[in-house]
PDB file of C-alpha atoms in Angstrom:
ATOM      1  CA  UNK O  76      -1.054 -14.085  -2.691  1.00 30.00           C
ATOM      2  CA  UNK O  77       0.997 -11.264  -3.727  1.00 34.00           C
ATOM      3  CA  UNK O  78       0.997 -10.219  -7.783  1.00 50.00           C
ATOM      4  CA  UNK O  79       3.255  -7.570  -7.951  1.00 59.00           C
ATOM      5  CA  UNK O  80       6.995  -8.116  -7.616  1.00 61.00           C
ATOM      6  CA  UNK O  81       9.553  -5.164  -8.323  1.00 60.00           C
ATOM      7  CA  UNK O  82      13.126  -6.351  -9.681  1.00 60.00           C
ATOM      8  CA  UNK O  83      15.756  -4.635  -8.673  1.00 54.00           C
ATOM      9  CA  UNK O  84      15.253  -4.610  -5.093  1.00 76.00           C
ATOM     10  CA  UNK O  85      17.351  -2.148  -3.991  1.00 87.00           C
ATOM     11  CA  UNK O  86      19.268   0.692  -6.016  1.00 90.00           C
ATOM     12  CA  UNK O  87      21.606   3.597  -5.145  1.00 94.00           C
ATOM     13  CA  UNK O  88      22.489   6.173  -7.943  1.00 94.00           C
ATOM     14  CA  UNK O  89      23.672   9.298  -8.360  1.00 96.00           C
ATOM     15  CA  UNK O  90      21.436  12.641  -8.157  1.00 97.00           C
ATOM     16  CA  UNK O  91      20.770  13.842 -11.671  1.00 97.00           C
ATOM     17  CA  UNK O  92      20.803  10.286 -12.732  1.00 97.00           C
ATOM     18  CA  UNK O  93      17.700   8.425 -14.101  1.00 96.00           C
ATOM     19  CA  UNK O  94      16.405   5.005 -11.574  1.00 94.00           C
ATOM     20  CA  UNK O  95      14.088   2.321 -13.681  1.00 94.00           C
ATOM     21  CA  UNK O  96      12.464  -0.006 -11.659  1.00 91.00           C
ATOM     22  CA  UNK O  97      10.463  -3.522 -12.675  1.00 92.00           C
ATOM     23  CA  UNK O  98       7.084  -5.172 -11.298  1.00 92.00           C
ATOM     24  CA  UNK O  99       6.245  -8.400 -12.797  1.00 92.00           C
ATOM     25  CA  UNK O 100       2.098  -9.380 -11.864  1.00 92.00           C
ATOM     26  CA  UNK O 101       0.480 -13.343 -12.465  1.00 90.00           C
ATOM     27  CA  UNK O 102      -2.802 -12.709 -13.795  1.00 88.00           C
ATOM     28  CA  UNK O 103      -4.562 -10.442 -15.999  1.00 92.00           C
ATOM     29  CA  UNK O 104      -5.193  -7.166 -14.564  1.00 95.00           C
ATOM     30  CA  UNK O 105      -7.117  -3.955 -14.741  1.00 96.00           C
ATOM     31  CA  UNK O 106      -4.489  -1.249 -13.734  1.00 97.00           C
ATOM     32  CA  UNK O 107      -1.529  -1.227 -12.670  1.00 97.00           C
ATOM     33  CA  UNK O 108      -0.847   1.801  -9.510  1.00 97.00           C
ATOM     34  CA  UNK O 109       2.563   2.899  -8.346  1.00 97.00           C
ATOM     35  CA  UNK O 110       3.334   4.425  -4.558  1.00 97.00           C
ATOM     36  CA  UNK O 111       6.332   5.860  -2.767  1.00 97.00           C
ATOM     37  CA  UNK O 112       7.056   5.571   0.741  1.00 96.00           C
ATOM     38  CA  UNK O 113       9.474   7.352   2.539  1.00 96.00           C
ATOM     39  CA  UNK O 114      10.794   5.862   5.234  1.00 92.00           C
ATOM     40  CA  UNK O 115       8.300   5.632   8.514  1.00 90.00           C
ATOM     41  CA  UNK O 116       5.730   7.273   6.378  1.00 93.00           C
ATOM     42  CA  UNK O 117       2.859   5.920   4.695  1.00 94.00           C
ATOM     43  CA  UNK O 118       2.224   5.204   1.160  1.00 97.00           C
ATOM     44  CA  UNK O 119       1.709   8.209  -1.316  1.00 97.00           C
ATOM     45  CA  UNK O 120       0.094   7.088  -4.988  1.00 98.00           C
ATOM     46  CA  UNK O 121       2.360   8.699  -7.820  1.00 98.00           C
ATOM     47  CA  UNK O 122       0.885   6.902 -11.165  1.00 98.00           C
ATOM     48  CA  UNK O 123      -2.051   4.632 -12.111  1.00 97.00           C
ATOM     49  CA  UNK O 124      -2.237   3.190 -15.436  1.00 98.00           C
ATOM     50  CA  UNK O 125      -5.113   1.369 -16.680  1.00 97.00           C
ATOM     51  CA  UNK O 126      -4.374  -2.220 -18.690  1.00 97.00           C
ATOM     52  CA  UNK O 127      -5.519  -0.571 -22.013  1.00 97.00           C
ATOM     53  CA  UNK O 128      -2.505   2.238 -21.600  1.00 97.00           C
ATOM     54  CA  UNK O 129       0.628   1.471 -22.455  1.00 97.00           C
ATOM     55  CA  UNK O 130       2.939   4.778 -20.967  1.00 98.00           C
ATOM     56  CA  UNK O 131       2.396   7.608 -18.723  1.00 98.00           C
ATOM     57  CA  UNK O 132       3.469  10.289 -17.850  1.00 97.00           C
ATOM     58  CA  UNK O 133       3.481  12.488 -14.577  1.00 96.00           C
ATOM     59  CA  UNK O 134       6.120  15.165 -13.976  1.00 97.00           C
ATOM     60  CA  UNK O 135       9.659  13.327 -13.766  1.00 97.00           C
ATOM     61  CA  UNK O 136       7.988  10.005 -13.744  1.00 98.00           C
ATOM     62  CA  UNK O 137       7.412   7.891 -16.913  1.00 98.00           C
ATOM     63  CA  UNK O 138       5.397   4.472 -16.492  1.00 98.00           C
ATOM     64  CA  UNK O 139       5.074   1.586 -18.977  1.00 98.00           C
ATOM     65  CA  UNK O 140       2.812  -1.265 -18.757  1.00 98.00           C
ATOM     66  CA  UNK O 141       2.742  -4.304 -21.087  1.00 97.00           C
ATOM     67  CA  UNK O 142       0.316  -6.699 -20.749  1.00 95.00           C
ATOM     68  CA  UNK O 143       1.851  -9.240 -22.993  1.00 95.00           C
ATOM     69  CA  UNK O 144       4.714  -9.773 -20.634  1.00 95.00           C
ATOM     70  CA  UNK O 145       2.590  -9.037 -17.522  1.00 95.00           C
ATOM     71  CA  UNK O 146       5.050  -6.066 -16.482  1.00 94.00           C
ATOM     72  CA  UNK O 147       5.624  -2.829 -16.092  1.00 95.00           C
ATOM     73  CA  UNK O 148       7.931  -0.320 -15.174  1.00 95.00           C
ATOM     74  CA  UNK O 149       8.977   3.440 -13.558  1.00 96.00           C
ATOM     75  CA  UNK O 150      11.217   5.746 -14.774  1.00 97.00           C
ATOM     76  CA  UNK O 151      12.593   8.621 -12.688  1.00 97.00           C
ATOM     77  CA  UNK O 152      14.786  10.803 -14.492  1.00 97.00           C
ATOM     78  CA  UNK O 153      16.827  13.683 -13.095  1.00 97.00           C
ATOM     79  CA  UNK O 154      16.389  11.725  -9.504  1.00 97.00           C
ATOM     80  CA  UNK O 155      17.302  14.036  -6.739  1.00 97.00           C
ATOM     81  CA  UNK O 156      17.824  13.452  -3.292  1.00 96.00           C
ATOM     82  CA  UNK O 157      13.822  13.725  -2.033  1.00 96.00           C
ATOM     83  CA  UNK O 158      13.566  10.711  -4.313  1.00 97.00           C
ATOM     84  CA  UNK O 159      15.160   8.212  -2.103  1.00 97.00           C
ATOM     85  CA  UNK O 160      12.209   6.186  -0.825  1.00 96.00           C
ATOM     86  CA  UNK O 161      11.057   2.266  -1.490  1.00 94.00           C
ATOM     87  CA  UNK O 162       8.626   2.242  -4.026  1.00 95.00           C
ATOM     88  CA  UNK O 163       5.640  -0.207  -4.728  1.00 94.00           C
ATOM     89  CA  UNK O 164       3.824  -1.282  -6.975  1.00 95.00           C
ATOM     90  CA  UNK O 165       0.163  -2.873  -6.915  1.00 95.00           C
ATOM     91  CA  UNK O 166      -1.608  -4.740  -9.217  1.00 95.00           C
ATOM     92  CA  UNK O 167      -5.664  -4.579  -9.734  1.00 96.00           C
ATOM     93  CA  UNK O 168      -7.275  -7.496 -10.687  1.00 93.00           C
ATOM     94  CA  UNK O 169     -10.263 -10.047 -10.159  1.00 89.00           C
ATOM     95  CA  UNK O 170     -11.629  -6.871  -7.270  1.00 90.00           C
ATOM     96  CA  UNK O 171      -8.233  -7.342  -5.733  1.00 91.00           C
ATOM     97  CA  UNK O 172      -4.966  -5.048  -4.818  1.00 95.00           C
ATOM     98  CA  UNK O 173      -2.371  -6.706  -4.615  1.00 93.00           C
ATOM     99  CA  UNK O 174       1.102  -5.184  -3.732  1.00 93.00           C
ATOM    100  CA  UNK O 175       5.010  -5.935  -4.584  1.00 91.00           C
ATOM    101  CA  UNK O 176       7.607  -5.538  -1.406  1.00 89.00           C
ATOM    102  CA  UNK O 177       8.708  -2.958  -2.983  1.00 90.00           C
ATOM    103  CA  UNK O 178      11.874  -1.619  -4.371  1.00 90.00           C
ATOM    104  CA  UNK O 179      14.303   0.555  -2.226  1.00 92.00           C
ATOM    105  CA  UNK O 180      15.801   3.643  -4.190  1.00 95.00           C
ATOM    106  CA  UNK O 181      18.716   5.771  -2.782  1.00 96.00           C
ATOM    107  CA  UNK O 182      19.520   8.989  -4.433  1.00 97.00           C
ATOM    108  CA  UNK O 183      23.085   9.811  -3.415  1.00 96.00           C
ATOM    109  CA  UNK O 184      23.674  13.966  -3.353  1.00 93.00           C
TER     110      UNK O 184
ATOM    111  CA  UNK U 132      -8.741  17.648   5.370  1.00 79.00           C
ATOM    112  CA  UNK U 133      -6.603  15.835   7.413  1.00 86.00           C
ATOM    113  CA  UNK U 134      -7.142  12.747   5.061  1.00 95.00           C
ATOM    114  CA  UNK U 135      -6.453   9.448   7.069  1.00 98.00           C
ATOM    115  CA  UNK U 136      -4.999   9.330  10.184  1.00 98.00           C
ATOM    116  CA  UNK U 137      -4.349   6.451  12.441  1.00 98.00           C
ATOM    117  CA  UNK U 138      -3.753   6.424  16.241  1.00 98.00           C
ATOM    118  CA  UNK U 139      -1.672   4.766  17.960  1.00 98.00           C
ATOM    119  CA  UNK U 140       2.024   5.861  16.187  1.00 97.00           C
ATOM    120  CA  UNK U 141       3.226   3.133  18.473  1.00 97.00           C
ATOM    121  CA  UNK U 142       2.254   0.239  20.858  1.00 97.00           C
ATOM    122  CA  UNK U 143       3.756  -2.310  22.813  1.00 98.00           C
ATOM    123  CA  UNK U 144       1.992  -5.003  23.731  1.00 97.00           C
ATOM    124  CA  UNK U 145       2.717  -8.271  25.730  1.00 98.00           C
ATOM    125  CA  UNK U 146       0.974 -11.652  24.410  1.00 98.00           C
ATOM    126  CA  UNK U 147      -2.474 -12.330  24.887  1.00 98.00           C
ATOM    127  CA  UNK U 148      -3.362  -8.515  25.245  1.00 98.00           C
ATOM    128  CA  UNK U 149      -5.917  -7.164  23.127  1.00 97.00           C
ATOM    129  CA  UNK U 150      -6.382  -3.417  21.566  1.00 97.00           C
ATOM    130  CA  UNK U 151      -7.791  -1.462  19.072  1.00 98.00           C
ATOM    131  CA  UNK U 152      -6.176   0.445  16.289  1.00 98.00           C
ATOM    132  CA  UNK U 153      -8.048   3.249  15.330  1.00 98.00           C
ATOM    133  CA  UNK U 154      -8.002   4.912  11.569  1.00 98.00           C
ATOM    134  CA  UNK U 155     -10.348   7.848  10.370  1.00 98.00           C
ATOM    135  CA  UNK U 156     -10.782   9.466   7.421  1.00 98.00           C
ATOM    136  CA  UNK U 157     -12.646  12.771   6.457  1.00 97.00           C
ATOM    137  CA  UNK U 158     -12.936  12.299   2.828  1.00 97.00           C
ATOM    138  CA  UNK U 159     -16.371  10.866   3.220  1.00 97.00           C
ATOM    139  CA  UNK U 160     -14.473   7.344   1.140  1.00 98.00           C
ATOM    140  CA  UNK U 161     -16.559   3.917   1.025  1.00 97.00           C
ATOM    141  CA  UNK U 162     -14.104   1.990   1.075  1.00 98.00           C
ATOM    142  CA  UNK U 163     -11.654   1.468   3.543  1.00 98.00           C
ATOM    143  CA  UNK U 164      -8.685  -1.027   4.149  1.00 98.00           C
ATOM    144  CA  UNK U 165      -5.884  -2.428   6.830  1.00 98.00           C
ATOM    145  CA  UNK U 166      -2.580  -3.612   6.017  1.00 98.00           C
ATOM    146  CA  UNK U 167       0.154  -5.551   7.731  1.00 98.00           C
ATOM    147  CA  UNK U 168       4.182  -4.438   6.617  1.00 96.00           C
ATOM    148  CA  UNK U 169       6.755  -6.769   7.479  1.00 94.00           C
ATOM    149  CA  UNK U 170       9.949  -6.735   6.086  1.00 85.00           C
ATOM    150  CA  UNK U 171      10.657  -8.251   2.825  1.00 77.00           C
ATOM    151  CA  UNK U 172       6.415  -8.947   2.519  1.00 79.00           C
ATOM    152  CA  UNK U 173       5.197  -5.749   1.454  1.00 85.00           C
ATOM    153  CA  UNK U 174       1.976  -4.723   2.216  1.00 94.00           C
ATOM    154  CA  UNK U 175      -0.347  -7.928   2.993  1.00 95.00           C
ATOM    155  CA  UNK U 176      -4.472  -7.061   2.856  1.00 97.00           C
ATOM    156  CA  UNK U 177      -6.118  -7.775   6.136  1.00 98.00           C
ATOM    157  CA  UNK U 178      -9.813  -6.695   6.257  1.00 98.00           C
ATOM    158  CA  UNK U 179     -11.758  -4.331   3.969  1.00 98.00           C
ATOM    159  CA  UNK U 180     -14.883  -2.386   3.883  1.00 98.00           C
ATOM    160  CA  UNK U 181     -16.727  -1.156   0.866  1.00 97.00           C
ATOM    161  CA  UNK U 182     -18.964   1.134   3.020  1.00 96.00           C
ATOM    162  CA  UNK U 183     -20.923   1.513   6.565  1.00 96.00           C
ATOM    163  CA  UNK U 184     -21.855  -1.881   8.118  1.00 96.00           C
ATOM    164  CA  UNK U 185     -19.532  -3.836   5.475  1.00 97.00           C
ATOM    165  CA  UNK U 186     -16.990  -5.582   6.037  1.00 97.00           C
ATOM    166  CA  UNK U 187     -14.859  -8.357   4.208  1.00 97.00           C
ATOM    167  CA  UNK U 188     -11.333 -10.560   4.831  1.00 97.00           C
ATOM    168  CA  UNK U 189      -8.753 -10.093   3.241  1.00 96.00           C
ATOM    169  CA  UNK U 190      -5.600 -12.518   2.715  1.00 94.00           C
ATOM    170  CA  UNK U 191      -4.203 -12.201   6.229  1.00 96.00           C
ATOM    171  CA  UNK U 192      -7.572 -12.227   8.701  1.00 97.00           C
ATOM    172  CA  UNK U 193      -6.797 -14.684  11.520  1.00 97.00           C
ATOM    173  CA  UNK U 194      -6.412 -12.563  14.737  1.00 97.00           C
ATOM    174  CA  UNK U 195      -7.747  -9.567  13.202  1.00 98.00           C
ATOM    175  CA  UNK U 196     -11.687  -8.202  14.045  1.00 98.00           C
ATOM    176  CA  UNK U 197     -13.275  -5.015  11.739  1.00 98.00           C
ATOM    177  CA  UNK U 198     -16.525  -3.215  12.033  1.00 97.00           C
ATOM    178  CA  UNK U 199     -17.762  -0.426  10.156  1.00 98.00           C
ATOM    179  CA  UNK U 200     -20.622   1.577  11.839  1.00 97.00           C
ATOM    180  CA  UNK U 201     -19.750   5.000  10.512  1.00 97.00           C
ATOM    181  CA  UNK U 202     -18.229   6.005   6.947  1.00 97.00           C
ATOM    182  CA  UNK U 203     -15.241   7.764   8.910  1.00 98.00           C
ATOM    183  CA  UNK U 204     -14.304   5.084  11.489  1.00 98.00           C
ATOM    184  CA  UNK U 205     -12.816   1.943  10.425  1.00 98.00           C
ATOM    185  CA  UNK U 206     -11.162   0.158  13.745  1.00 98.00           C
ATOM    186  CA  UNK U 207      -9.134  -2.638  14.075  1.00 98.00           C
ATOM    187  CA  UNK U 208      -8.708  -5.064  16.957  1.00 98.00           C
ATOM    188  CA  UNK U 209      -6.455  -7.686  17.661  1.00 97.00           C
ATOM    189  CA  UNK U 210      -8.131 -10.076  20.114  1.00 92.00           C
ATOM    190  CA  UNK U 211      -5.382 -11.978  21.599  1.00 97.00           C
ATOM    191  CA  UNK U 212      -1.740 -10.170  20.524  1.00 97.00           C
ATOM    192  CA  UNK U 213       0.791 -12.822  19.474  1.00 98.00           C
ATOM    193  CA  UNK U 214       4.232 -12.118  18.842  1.00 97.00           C
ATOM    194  CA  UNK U 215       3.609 -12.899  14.972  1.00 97.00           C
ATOM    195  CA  UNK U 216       1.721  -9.477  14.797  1.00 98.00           C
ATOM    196  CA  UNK U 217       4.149  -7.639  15.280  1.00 98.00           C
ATOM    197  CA  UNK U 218       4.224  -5.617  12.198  1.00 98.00           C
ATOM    198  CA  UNK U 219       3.399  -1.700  11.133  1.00 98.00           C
ATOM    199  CA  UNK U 220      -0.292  -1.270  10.155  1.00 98.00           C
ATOM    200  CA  UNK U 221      -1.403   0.781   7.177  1.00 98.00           C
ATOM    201  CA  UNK U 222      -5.260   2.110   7.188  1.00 98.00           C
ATOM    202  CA  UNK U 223      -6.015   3.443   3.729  1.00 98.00           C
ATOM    203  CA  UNK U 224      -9.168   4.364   1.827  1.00 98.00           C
ATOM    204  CA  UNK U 225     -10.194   5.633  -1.322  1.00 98.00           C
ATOM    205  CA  UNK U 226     -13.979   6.507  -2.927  1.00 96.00           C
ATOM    206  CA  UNK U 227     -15.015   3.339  -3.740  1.00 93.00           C
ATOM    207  CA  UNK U 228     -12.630   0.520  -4.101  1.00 96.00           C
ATOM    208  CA  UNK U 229      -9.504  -1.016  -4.472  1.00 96.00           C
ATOM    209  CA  UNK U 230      -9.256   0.077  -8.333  1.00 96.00           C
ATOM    210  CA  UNK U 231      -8.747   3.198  -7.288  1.00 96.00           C
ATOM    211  CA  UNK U 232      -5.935   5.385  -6.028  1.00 96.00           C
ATOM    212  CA  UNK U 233      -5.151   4.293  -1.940  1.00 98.00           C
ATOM    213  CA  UNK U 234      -5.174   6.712   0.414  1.00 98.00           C
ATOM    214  CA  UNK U 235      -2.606   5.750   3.293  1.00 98.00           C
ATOM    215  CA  UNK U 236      -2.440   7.149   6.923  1.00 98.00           C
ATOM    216  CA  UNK U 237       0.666   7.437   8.577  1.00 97.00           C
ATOM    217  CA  UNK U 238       1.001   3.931  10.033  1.00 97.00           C
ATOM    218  CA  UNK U 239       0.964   2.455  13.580  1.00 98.00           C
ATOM    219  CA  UNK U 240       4.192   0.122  14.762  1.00 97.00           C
ATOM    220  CA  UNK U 241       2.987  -2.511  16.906  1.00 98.00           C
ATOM    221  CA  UNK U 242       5.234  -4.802  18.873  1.00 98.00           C
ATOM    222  CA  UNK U 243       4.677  -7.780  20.533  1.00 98.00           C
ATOM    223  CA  UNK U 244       6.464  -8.990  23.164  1.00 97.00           C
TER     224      UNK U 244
END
């Protein structure tokens, strides 16, 4: 069964605006990984961040992960137009990855 | 390094066939996984290998065969194509497991008819 679950499921903003998305997970986990796909493409990893980290940081993207409430979140600020994709995240736990169905993000120019 | 790449981009297929989905990767990873993507699903865990001559099921397995005789080569074969497999498969690897950053390849759409 899937853990990870992104909330909103689909979002359309403006270029130069920021996009926050939400995964929720069911049991404890180890890390927490984020991935982008662009449409027909594969998956590309952007951010892992282990259960003992609570924010990180790479480039324009800004993850939080709290434990407590079993969630976590991604930040893109200054989205531009390359940024629309659906984006996943996948939760690590018990030897297992499991994945959200992901969270569509359009960037309008 | 051409990282993982998967052949076919596309197949069509008409129930009961069987084929093989090939994925490679040169990064000399252990472990190595397939994934169905259907809409609204996200990415559901089919077979896995943690290295040469292991393999494991995942959640979805039914219909699905893996072997793993080199480090590179991780194959998939559907033994009897059912319209419920339609889907796009995702081979991915990474150094040693699934705690890891995933490595995807490019994806192969497979229909069904």
């Amino acid at each position: 069964s899937q853990q990870g679950e992104e909330d909103p499921q689909a979002l359309s903003i403006q270029e130069g605006e920021n996009a926050t998305m939400n995964c929720s997970y069911k049991t404890s986990i180890n890390n927490l990984q984020w991935y982008r796909q662009n449409s027909g493409r594969g998956l590309v990893h952007l951010i892992l961040i282990r259960s003992n980290e609570r924010e990180k940081h790479s480039g324009r993207l800004r993850v939080t992960l709290d434990t407590s409430k079993k969630s976590s979140s991604l930040l893109i600020t200054a989205s531009r137009a390359a940024d629309t994709a659906s984006y996943f995240c996948a939760a690590y736990g018990n030897n297992r990855l499991a994945f959200g169905k992901g969270n569509q993000v359009v960037v309008i120019p | 390094n051409a990282g993982v790449t998967q052949t076919p981009k596309f197949q069509v297929l008409k129930t009961g066939q069987s084929m093989t989905l090939q994925c490679a990767q040169d990064m000399n990873h252990e472990y190595m996984s397939w994934y169905r993507q259907d809409p609204g699903m996200g990415l559901r865990l089919i077979h896995y290998s943690v290295g040469a001559g292991i393999t494991d099921q995942g959640e979805v397995p039914n219909g699905y065969n893996v072997s793993r005789s080199t480090t590179e080569d991780f194959p998939l074969r559907l033994l009897s194509a059912a319209p419920s497999q339609t889907s796009v498969y995702f081979c991915a690897s990474s150094a040693f497991g699934p705690q890891e950053t995933q490595y995807f390849g490019p994806g192969t759409r497979l229909l069904v008819l």
